[in-house]
mmCIF file of C-alpha atoms in Angstrom:
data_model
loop_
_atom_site.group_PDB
_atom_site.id
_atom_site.type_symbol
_atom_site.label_atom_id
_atom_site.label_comp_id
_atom_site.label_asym_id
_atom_site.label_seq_id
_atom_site.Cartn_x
_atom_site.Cartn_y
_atom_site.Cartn_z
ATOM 1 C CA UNK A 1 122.636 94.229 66.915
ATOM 2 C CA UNK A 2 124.726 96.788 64.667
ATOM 3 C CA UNK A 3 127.600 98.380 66.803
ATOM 4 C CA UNK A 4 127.993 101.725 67.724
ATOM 5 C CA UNK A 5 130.035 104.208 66.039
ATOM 6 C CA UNK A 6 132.284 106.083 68.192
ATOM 7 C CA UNK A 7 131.637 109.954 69.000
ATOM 8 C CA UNK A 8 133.248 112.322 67.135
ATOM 9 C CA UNK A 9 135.401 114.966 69.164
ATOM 10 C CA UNK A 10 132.611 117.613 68.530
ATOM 11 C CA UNK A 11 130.168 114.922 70.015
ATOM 12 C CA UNK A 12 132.209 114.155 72.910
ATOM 13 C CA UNK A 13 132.381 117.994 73.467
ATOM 14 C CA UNK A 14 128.409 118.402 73.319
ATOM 15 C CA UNK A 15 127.711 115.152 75.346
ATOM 16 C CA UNK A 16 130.383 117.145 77.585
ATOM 17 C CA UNK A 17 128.187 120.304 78.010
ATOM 18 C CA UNK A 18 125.290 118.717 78.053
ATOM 19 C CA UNK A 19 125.953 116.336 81.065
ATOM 20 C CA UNK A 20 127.693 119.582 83.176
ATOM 21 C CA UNK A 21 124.602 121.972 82.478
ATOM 22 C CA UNK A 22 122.403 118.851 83.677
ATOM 23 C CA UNK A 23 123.801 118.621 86.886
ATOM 24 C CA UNK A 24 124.534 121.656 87.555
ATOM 25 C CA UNK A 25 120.998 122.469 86.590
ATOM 26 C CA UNK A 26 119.838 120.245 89.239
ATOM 27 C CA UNK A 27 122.215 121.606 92.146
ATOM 28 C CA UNK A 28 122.270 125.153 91.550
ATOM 29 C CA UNK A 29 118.641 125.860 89.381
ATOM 30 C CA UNK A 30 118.673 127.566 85.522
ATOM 31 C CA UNK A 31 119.491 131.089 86.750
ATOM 32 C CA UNK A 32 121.992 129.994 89.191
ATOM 33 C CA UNK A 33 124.011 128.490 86.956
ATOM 34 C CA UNK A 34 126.201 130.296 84.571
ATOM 35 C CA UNK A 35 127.899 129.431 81.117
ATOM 36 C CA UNK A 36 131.976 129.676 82.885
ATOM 37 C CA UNK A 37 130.149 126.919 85.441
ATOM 38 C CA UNK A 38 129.308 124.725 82.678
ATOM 39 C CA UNK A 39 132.283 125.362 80.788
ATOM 40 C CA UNK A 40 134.317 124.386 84.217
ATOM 41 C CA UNK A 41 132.471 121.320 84.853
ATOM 42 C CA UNK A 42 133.455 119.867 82.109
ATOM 43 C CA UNK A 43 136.987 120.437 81.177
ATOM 44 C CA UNK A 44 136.253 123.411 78.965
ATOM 45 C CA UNK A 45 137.565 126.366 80.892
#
């Protein structure tokens, strides 16, 4: 099984964004959630 490569910071950071917009996606809906939200969630802002 070949091993996995860590993430690069600029992958960590998009994995990072991706995960916050997800959830708050799910919580709040697409339009009420906004970008400083995301950003805040996770560890951005």
């Amino acid at each position: 099984m070949p091993e996995e490569k860590p993430l690069s910071k600029g992958e960590q950071t998009y994995a990072a964004i991706i995960e916050a917009a997800y959830a708050l996606f799910l919580k709040k809906g697409y339009h009420g959630t906004s970008m400083r939200q995301i950003a805040e969630r996770a560890d951005l802002a």
